[in-house]
Amino acid sequence: GGADGPSDSATQVSLLFAGRQNLGNRAYASWNVSYGNGAGENVLAFAGTDANAVLDANGNLDPFPSFSALVGFGYDWTPTLTSNLGWAYGWLDTPDSRADLALERGGTGHANVVWSPDDDFSTGVEFMWGRTRVQNGAEGHATRLQLMAKYEF
């Protein structure tokens, strides 16, 4: 609100339930679900989007709920070759007063393969895809292929 603008405070609440289960010696599954009120920026897809609360017509903060879900799977093909699959999606229950292009929903998927021939070097490839929906109902999607190489010294 600045020096002369409205000023208010609200309580932020976040709950997260998560787990990881080893599936034998070479695989694992992971998951989490979360709920928040006034805590939308805690969902990675909404970081940096002011997804916590809006000021109502009376200058009071109006926090809104957020939800997210994630599932993942990892598999070690060999001692030096591993793959991961993951999917995550987040929802915001936003008030109509939020800006038309403000993010309302978003999801991503990832699939990768990483080769680590020794403790110091690894390289890999990852395919990512994502979808978003903004406050006015417009939707978008994107895909990306990325390569990486890492040397630790």
XYZ file of C-alpha atoms in Angstrom:
153
model
C 0.000 0.000 0.000
C 2.890 2.479 0.304
C 2.920 5.294 2.859
C -0.677 6.386 2.185
C -2.224 3.241 0.658
C -4.201 0.454 2.289
C -2.422 -1.870 4.679
C -3.606 -5.183 6.075
C -2.281 -8.559 7.184
C -3.556 -12.117 6.869
C -2.533 -15.514 8.181
C -0.793 -17.862 5.773
C -1.406 -21.617 6.198
C 0.302 -24.465 4.336
C -0.082 -28.234 4.746
C 1.990 -30.800 2.867
C 1.782 -34.587 2.928
C 4.565 -36.359 1.052
C 6.378 -39.640 0.781
C 8.909 -41.739 -1.040
C 8.769 -45.498 -1.331
C 11.670 -47.627 -2.494
C 10.549 -50.276 -4.976
C 13.321 -52.814 -4.647
C 16.975 -51.840 -4.945
C 16.745 -49.941 -8.252
C 13.495 -47.958 -8.241
C 11.434 -45.573 -6.127
C 8.135 -43.725 -6.281
C 7.550 -40.316 -4.700
C 4.449 -38.194 -4.200
C 3.036 -35.200 -2.385
C -0.179 -33.292 -2.032
C -0.492 -29.828 -0.542
C -3.090 -27.300 0.508
C -2.528 -23.696 1.433
C -4.500 -20.565 2.169
C -2.660 -17.380 1.321
C 0.307 -19.585 0.373
C 0.054 -20.069 -3.405
C 3.639 -18.966 -4.025
C 4.783 -21.987 -1.986
C 3.649 -24.120 -4.961
C 6.645 -24.083 -7.320
C 4.516 -23.473 -10.436
C 3.247 -20.218 -8.882
C 6.518 -18.865 -7.443
C 6.907 -15.173 -8.271
C 3.257 -14.721 -9.348
C 1.839 -12.962 -6.249
C -0.399 -16.012 -5.798
C -1.176 -15.490 -2.113
C -3.848 -12.805 -1.666
C -5.486 -9.771 -3.255
C -6.753 -6.539 -1.753
C -10.538 -6.354 -1.792
C -12.558 -3.183 -2.455
C -12.272 -2.213 1.235
C -8.468 -2.516 1.307
C -8.484 -5.833 3.206
C -6.293 -8.749 2.190
C -8.302 -11.622 0.745
C -6.100 -14.767 0.835
C -7.119 -17.563 -1.505
C -6.625 -21.349 -1.401
C -4.030 -23.284 -3.365
C -3.696 -26.992 -4.041
C -0.984 -29.112 -5.647
C -0.198 -32.745 -6.402
C 2.996 -34.439 -7.543
C 3.980 -37.989 -8.476
C 7.400 -39.213 -9.511
C 9.250 -42.377 -10.362
C 12.969 -43.072 -10.575
C 14.759 -46.101 -11.939
C 18.449 -47.084 -12.024
C 18.971 -48.975 -15.287
C 22.611 -49.689 -14.440
C 24.981 -48.378 -11.740
C 25.776 -45.440 -14.085
C 22.474 -44.844 -15.946
C 19.287 -43.564 -14.279
C 15.905 -42.193 -15.388
C 13.241 -40.093 -13.698
C 9.618 -39.370 -14.587
C 7.590 -36.730 -12.800
C 4.275 -34.904 -13.018
C 3.060 -31.966 -10.929
C -0.031 -29.783 -11.087
C -1.177 -26.802 -9.053
C -4.553 -25.069 -8.704
C -5.474 -21.696 -7.249
C -9.029 -20.871 -6.157
C -8.700 -17.214 -7.070
C -11.218 -14.398 -6.639
C -12.689 -12.761 -9.752
C -10.893 -9.517 -8.865
C -7.496 -11.008 -9.756
C -5.915 -9.732 -12.998
C -7.121 -11.439 -16.212
C -3.660 -12.809 -17.079
C -2.748 -13.940 -13.550
C -1.833 -17.624 -13.400
C -4.642 -19.836 -12.075
C -3.486 -23.396 -12.856
C -0.266 -24.944 -14.040
C 1.293 -28.329 -14.550
C 4.553 -29.838 -15.711
C 5.877 -33.232 -16.679
C 9.492 -34.348 -16.910
C 11.249 -37.416 -18.316
C 15.018 -37.710 -18.243
C 17.998 -40.004 -18.576
C 21.271 -39.235 -16.759
C 24.579 -41.029 -17.285
C 27.217 -40.768 -14.521
C 30.305 -42.743 -15.545
C 32.171 -41.646 -12.392
C 31.670 -39.592 -9.226
C 32.802 -36.322 -10.872
C 31.009 -36.262 -14.233
C 27.413 -36.675 -15.384
C 25.493 -35.829 -18.529
C 21.876 -36.224 -19.533
C 18.843 -35.245 -21.524
C 15.395 -34.199 -20.294
C 12.088 -33.642 -22.052
C 9.659 -31.302 -20.287
C 6.102 -30.320 -21.070
C 3.774 -27.904 -19.364
C 0.286 -26.410 -19.415
C -1.070 -23.230 -17.865
C -4.416 -21.534 -17.507
C -4.821 -17.902 -16.534
C -7.622 -16.108 -14.709
C -9.604 -15.256 -17.884
C -9.604 -18.938 -18.999
C -6.923 -18.662 -21.696
C -4.646 -21.706 -21.858
C -1.145 -22.357 -23.090
C 1.293 -25.216 -23.363
C 4.980 -25.623 -24.022
C 7.591 -28.313 -24.505
C 11.330 -28.192 -24.004
C 14.257 -30.518 -24.603
C 17.335 -29.757 -22.569
C 20.795 -31.273 -22.366
C 23.166 -31.058 -19.435
C 26.716 -31.885 -18.497
C 28.159 -31.468 -15.008
C 31.704 -31.821 -13.739
C 32.380 -31.591 -10.001
C 35.810 -30.587 -8.777
